PDB file of C-alpha atoms in Angstrom:
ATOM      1  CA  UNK A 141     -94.589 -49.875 -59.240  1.00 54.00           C
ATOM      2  CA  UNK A 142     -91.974 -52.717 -58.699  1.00 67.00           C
ATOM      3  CA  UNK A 143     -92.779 -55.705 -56.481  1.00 82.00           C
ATOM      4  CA  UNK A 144     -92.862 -54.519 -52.486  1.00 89.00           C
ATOM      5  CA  UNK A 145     -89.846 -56.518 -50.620  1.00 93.00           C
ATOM      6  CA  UNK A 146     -88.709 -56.920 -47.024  1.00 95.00           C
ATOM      7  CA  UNK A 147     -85.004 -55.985 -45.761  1.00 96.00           C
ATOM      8  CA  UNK A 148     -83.142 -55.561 -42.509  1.00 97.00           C
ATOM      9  CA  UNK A 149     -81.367 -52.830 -41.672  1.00 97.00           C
ATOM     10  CA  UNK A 150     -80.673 -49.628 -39.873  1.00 98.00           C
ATOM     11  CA  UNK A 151     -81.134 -46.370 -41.086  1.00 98.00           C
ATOM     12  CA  UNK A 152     -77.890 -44.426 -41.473  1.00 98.00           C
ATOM     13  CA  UNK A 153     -79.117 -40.767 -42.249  1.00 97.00           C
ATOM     14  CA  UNK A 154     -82.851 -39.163 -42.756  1.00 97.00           C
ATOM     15  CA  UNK A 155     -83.451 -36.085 -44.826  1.00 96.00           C
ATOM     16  CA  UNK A 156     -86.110 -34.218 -44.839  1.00 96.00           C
ATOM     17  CA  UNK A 157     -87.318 -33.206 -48.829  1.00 95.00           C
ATOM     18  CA  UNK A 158     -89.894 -31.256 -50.065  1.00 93.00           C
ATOM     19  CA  UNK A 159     -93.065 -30.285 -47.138  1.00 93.00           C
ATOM     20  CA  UNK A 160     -93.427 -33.894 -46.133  1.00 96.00           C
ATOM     21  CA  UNK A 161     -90.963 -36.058 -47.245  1.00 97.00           C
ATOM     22  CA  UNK A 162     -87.700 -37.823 -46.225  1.00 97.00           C
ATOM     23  CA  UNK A 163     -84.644 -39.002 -47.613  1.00 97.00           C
ATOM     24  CA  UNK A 164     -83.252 -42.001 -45.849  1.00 97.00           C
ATOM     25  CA  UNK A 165     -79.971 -43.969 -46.336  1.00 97.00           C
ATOM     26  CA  UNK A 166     -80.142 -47.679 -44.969  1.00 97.00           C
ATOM     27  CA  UNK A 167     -77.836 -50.339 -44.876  1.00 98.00           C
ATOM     28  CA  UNK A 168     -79.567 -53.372 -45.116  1.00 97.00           C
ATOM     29  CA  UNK A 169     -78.460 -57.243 -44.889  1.00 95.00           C
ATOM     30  CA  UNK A 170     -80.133 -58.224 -48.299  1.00 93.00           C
ATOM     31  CA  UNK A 171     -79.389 -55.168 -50.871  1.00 93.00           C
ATOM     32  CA  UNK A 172     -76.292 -53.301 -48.611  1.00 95.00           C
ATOM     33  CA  UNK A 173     -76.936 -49.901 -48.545  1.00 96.00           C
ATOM     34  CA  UNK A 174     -79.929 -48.340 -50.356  1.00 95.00           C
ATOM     35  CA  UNK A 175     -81.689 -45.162 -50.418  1.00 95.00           C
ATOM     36  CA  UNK A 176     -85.461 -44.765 -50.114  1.00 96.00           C
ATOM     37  CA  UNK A 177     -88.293 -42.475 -49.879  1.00 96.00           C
ATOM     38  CA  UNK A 178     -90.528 -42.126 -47.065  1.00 97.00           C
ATOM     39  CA  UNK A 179     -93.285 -40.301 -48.892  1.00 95.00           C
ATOM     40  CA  UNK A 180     -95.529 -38.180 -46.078  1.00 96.00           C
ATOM     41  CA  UNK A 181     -93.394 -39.427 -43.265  1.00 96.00           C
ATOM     42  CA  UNK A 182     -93.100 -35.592 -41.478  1.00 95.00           C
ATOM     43  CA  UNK A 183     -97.123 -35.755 -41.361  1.00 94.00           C
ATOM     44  CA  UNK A 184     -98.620 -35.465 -38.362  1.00 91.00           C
ATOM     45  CA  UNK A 185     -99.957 -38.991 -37.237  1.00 91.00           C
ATOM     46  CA  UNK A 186     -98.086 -40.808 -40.503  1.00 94.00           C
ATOM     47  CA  UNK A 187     -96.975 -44.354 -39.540  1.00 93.00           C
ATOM     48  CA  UNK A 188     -93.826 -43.623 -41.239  1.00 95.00           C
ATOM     49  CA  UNK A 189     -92.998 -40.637 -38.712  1.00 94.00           C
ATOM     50  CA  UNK A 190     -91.136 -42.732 -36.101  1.00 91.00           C
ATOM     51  CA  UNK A 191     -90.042 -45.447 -38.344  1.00 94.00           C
ATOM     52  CA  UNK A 192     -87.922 -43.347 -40.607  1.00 95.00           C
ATOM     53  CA  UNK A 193     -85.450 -41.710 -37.750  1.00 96.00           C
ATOM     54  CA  UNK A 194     -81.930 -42.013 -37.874  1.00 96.00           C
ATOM     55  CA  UNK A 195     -80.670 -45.184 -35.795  1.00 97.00           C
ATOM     56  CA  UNK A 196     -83.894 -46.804 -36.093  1.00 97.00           C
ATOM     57  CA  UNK A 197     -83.523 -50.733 -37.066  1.00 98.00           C
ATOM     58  CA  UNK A 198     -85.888 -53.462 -37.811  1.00 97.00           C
ATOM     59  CA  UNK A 199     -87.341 -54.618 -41.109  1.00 97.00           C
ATOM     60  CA  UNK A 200     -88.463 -52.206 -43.460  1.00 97.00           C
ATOM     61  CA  UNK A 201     -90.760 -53.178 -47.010  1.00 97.00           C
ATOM     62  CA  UNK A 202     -89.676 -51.004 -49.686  1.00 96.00           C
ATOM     63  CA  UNK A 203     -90.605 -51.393 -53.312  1.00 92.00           C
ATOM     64  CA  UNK A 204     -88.543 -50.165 -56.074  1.00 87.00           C
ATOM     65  CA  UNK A 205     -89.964 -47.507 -58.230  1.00 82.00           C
ATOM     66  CA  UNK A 206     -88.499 -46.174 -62.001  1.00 77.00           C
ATOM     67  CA  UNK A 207     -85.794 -44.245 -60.507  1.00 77.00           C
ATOM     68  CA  UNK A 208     -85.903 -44.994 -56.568  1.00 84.00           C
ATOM     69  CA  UNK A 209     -86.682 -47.173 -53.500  1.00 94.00           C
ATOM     70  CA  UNK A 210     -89.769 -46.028 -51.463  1.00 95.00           C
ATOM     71  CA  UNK A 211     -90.685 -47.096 -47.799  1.00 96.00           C
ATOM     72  CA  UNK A 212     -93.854 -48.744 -47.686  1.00 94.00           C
ATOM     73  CA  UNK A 213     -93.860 -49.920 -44.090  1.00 95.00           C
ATOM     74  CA  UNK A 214     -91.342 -50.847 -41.508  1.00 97.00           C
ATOM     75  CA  UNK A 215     -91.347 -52.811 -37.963  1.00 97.00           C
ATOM     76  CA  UNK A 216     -88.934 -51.458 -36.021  1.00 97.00           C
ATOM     77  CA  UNK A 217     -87.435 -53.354 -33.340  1.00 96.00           C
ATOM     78  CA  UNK A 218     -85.165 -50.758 -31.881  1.00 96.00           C
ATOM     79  CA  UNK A 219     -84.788 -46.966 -31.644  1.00 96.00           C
ATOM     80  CA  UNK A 220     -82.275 -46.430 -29.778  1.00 95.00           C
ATOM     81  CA  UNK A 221     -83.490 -43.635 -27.907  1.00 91.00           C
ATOM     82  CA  UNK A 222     -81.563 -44.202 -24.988  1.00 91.00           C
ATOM     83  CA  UNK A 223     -78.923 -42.346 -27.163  1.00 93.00           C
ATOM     84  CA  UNK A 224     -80.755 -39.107 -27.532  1.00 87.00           C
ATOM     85  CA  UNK A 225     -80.041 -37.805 -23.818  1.00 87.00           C
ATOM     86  CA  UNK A 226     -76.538 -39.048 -23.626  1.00 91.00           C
ATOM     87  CA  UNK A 227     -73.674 -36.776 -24.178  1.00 87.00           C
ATOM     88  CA  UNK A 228     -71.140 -36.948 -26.206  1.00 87.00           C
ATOM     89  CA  UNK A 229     -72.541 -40.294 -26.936  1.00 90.00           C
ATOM     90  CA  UNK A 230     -75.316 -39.552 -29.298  1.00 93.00           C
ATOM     91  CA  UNK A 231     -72.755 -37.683 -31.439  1.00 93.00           C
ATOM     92  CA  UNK A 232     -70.502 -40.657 -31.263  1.00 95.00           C
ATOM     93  CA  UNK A 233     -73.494 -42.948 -32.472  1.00 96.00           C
ATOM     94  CA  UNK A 234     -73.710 -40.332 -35.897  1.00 96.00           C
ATOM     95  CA  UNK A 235     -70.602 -40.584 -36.096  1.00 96.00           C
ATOM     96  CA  UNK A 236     -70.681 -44.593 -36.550  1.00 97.00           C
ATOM     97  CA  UNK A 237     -73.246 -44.438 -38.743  1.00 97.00           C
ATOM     98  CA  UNK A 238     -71.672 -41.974 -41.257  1.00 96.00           C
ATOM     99  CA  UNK A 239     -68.578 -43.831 -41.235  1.00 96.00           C
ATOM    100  CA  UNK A 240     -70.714 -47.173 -42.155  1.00 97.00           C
ATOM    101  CA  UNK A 241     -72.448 -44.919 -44.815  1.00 97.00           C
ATOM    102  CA  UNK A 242     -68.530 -44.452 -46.126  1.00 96.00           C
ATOM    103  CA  UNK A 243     -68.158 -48.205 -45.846  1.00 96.00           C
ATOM    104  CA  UNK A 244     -71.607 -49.050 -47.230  1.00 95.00           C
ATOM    105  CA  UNK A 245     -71.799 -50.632 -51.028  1.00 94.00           C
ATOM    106  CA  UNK A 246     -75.023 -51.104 -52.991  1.00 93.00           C
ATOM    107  CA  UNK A 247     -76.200 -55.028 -53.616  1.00 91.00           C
ATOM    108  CA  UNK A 248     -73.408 -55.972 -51.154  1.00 93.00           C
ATOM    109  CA  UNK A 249     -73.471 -58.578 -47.669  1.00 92.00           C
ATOM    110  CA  UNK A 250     -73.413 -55.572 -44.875  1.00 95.00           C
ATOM    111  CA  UNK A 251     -74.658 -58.265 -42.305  1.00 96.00           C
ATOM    112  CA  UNK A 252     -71.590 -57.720 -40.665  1.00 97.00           C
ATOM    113  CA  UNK A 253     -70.835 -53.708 -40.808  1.00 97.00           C
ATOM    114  CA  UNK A 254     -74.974 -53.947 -39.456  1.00 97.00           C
ATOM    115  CA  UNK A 255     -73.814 -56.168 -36.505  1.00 98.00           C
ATOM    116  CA  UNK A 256     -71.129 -53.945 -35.510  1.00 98.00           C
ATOM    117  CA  UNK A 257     -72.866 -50.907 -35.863  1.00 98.00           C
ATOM    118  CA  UNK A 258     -76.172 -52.716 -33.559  1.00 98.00           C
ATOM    119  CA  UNK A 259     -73.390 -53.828 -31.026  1.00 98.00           C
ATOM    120  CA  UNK A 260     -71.278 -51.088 -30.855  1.00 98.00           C
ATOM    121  CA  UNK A 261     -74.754 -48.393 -30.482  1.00 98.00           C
ATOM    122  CA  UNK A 262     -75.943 -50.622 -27.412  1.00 97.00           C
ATOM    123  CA  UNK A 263     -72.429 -50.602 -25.866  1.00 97.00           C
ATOM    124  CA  UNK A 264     -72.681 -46.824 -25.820  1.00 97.00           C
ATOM    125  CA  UNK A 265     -76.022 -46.854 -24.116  1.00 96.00           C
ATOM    126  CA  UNK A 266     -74.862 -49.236 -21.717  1.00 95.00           C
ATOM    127  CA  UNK A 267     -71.793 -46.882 -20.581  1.00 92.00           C
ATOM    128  CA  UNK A 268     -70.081 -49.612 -19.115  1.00 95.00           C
ATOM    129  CA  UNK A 269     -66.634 -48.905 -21.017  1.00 96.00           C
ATOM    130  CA  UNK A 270     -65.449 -44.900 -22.238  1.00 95.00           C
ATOM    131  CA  UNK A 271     -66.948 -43.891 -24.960  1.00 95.00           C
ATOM    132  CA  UNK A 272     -63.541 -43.074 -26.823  1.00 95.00           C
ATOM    133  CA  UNK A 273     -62.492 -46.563 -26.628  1.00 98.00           C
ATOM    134  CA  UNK A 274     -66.187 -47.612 -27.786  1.00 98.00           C
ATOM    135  CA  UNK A 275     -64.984 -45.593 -31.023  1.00 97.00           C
ATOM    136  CA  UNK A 276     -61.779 -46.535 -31.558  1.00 98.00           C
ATOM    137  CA  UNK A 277     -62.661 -50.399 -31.241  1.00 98.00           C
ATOM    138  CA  UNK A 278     -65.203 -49.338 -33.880  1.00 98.00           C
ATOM    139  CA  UNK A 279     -63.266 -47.484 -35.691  1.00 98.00           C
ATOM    140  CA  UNK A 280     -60.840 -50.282 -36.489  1.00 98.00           C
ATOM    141  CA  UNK A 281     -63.253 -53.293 -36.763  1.00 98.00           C
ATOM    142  CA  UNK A 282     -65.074 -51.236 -39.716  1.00 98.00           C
ATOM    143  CA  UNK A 283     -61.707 -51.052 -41.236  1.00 97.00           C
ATOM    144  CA  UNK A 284     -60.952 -55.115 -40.572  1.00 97.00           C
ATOM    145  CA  UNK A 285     -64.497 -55.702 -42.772  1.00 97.00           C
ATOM    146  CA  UNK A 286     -63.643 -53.422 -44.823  1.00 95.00           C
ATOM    147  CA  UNK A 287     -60.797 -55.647 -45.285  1.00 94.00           C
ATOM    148  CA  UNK A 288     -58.102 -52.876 -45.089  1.00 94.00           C
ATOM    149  CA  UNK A 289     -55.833 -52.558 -42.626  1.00 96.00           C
ATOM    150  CA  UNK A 290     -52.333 -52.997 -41.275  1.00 95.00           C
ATOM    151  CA  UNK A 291     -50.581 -56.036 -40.465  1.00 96.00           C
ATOM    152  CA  UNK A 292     -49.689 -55.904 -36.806  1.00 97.00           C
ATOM    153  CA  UNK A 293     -49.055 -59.719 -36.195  1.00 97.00           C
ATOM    154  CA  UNK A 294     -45.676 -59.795 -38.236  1.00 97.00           C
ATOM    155  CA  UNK A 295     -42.863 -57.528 -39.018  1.00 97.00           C
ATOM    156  CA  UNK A 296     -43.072 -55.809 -42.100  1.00 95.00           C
ATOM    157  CA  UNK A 297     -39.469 -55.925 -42.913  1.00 93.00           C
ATOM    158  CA  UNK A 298     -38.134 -59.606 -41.869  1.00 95.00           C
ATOM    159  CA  UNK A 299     -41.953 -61.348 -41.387  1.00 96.00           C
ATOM    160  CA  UNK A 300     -40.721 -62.332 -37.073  1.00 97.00           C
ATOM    161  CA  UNK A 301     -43.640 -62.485 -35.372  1.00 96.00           C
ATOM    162  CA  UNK A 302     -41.497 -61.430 -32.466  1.00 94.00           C
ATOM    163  CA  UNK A 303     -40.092 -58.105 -30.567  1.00 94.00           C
ATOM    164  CA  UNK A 304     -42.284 -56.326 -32.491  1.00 96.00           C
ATOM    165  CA  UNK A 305     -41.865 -52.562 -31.535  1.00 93.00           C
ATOM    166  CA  UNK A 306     -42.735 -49.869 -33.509  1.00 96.00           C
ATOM    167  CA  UNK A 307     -45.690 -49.123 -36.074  1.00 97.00           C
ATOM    168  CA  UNK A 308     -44.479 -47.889 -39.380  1.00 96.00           C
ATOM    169  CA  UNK A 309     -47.153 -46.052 -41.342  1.00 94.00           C
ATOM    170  CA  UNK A 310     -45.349 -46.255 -44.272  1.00 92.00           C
ATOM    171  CA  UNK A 311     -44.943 -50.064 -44.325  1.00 93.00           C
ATOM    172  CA  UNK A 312     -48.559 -50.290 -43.345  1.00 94.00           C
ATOM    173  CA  UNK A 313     -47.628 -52.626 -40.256  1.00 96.00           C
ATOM    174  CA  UNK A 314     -45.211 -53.220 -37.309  1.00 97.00           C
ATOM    175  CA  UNK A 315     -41.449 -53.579 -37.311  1.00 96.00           C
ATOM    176  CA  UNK A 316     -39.269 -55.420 -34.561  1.00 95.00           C
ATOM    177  CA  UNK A 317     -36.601 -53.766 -33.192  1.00 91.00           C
ATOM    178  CA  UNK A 318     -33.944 -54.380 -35.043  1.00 92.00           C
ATOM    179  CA  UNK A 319     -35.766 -53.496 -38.443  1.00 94.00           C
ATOM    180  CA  UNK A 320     -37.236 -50.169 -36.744  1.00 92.00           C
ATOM    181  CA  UNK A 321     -33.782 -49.126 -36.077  1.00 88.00           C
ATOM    182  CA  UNK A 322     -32.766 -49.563 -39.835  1.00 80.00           C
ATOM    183  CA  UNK A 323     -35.649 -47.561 -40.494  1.00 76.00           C
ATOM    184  CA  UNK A 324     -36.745 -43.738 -39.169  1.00 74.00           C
ATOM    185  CA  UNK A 325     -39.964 -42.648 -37.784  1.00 77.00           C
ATOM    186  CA  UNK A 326     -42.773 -45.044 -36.560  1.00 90.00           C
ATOM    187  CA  UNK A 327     -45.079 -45.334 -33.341  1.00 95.00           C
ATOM    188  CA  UNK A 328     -43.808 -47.002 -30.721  1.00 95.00           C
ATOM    189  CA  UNK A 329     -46.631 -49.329 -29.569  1.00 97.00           C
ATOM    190  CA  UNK A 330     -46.755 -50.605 -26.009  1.00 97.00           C
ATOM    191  CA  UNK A 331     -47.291 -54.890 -25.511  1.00 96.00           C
ATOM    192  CA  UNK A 332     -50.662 -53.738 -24.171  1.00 97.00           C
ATOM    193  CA  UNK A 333     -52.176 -51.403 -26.960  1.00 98.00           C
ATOM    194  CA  UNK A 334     -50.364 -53.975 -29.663  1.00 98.00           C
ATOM    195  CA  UNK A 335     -51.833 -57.109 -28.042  1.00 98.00           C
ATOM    196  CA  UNK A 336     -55.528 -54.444 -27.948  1.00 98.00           C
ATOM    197  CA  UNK A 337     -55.255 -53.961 -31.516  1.00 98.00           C
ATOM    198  CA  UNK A 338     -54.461 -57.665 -32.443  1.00 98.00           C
ATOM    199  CA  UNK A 339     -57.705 -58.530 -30.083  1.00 98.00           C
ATOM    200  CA  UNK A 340     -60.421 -56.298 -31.861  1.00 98.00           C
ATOM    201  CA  UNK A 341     -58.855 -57.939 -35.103  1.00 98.00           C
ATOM    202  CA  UNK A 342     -59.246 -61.354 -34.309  1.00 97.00           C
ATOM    203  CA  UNK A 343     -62.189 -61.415 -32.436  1.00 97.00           C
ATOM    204  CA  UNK A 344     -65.667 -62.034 -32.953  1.00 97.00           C
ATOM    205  CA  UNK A 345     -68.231 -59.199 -33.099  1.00 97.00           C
ATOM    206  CA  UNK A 346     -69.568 -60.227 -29.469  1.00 96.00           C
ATOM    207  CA  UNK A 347     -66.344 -60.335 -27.863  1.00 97.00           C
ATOM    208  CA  UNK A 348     -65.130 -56.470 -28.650  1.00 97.00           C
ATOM    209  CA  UNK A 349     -66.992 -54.398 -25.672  1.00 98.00           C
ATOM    210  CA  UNK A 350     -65.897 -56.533 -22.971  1.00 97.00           C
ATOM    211  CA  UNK A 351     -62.735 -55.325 -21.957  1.00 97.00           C
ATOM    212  CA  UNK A 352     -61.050 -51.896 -21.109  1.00 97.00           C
ATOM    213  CA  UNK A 353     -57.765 -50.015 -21.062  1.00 98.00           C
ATOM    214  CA  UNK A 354     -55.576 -47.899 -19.118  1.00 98.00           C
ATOM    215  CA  UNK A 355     -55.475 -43.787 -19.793  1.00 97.00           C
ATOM    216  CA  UNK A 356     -52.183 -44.504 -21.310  1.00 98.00           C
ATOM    217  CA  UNK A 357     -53.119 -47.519 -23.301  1.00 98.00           C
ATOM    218  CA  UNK A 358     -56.139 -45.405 -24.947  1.00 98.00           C
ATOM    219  CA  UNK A 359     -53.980 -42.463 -26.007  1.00 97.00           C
ATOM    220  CA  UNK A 360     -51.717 -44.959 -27.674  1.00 98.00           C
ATOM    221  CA  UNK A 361     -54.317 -46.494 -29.748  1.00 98.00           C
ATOM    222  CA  UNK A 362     -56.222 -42.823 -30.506  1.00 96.00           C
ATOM    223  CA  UNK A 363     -52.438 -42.207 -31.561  1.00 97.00           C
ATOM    224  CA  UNK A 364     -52.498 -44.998 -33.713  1.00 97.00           C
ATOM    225  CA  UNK A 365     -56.196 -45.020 -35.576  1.00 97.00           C
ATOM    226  CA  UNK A 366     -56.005 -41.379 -36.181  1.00 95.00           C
ATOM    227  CA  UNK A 367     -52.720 -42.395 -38.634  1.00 96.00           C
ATOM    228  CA  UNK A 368     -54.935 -45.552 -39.802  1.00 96.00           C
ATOM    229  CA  UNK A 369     -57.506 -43.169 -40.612  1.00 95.00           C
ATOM    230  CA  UNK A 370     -55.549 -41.020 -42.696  1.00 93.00           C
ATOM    231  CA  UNK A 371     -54.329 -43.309 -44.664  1.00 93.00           C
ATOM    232  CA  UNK A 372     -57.387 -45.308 -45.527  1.00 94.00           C
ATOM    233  CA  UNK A 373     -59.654 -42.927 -45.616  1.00 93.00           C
ATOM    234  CA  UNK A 374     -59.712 -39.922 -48.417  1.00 89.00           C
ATOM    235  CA  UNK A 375     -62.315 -37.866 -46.319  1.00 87.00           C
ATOM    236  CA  UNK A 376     -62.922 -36.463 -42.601  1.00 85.00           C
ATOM    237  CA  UNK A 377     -65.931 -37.646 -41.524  1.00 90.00           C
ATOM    238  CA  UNK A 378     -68.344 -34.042 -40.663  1.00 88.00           C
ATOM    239  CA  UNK A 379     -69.351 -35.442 -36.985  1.00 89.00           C
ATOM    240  CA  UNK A 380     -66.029 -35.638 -36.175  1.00 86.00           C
ATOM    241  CA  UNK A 381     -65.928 -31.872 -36.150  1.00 83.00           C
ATOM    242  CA  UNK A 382     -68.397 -31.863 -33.069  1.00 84.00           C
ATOM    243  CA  UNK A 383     -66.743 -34.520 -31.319  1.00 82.00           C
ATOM    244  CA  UNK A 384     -63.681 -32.660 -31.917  1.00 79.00           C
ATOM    245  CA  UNK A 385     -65.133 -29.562 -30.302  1.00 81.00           C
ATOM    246  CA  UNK A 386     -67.397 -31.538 -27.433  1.00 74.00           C
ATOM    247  CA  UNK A 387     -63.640 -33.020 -26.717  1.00 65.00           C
ATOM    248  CA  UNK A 388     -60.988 -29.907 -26.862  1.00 58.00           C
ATOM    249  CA  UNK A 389     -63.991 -28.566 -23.566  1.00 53.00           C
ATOM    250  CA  UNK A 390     -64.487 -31.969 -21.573  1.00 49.00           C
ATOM    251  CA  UNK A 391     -60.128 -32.710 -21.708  1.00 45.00           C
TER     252      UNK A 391
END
């Protein structure tokens, strides 16, 4: 048995294996994301059972066997079970964590990706702003520490910082007007969902759930990260398919 150690994190995903077992997929501040054992954790009256739940985050002591990581212990400091009764938003919280999962690197600094993920769950319990911008400010910070994504402060084709009009996928940032009409195709952006998108860039993790949009403002920029996504990203994430379906009934 390896030497027991103490991380911070969330848990991402739990699986049950075997009769008692689980599976569990944390990101953690001191190892990135890891995968453990909770050994006996679906027994009735284990001290694992509530501390190896999806969402749950505190500080967990693992120890690191031949072939694996096994939980010894954890103090959690927050469930999140606000989350369970909420619809859609619960679904929106599995999606975040499956798209920091995608994100997530072994023996890497997640402090970060953990922050926004703690942030952006407590923003959906809160309800103060709609949950669809809730994702799509997620959406695009987790690609800004991921440390790809478009430039949208400059044009892509002359480098003014001025005018700037249209989005062009295919130059993987904006264009001003007078390059965008040299060019076909693009997304129009509005001064509104451009100067949005530069703001969730810039700003610090604190700052991003403390605004909101117009109707038409939101469309533009669930326009705009469902593109991002595409091109970034080389799989649909599998919540997405309920939120997909929860959406096509509420709109």
């Amino acid at each position: 048995m390896g030497e027991a150690m103490q991380v911070t994190g969330m848990i991402l995903s739990a699986m049950p294996i075997g009769e008692y077992d689980r599976r569990l997929v944390l990101l953690t501040r001191e190892r990135g994301k890891l995968t453990a054992f909770a050994r006996g954790a679906r027994r009735m009256n284990s001290p694992l059972m509530a501390a190896s739940n999806t969402f749950a985050f505190g500080t967990f002591t693992i120890y690191e066997g031949r072939n694996s990581f096994s939980l010894q212990q954890a103090s959690i400091r927050e469930y999140f079970t606000g989350l369970a009764a909420m619809q859609p938003g619960v679904y929106y919280g599995y999606y975040f964590m499956e798209l920091a999962d995608y994100y997530g690197r072994e023996e890497n600094d997640e402090t970060q990706m953990l922050n926004l993920l703690y942030i952006s769950l407590k923003a959906l319990i809160r309800n103060r702003i709609p949950v669809r911008l809730i994702r799509r400010i997620f959406e695009l910070k987790a690609m800004v520490l991921n440390g790809e994504y478009p430039d949208l402060f400059a044009c892509a084709g002359c480098g003014t910082t001025t005018e700037l009009k249209v989005f062009s996928l295919q130059h993987d940032g904006m264009l001003c007007g007078k390059c965008a009409s040299a060019k076909r195709g693009g997304l129009e952006l509005s001064e509104s969902a451009l100067y949005t998108c530069r703001y969730v860039i810039a700003s610090p993790l604190e700052k991003l759930y403390t605004f909101t949009v117009t109707e038409e403002v939101l469309r533009e920029l669930e326009h705009l990260m469902n593109l991002l996504s595409g091109k970034y990203m080389d799989r649909k994430m599998k919540s997405l398919q309920i939120l997909e379906t929860m959406s096509a009934d509420l709109w």
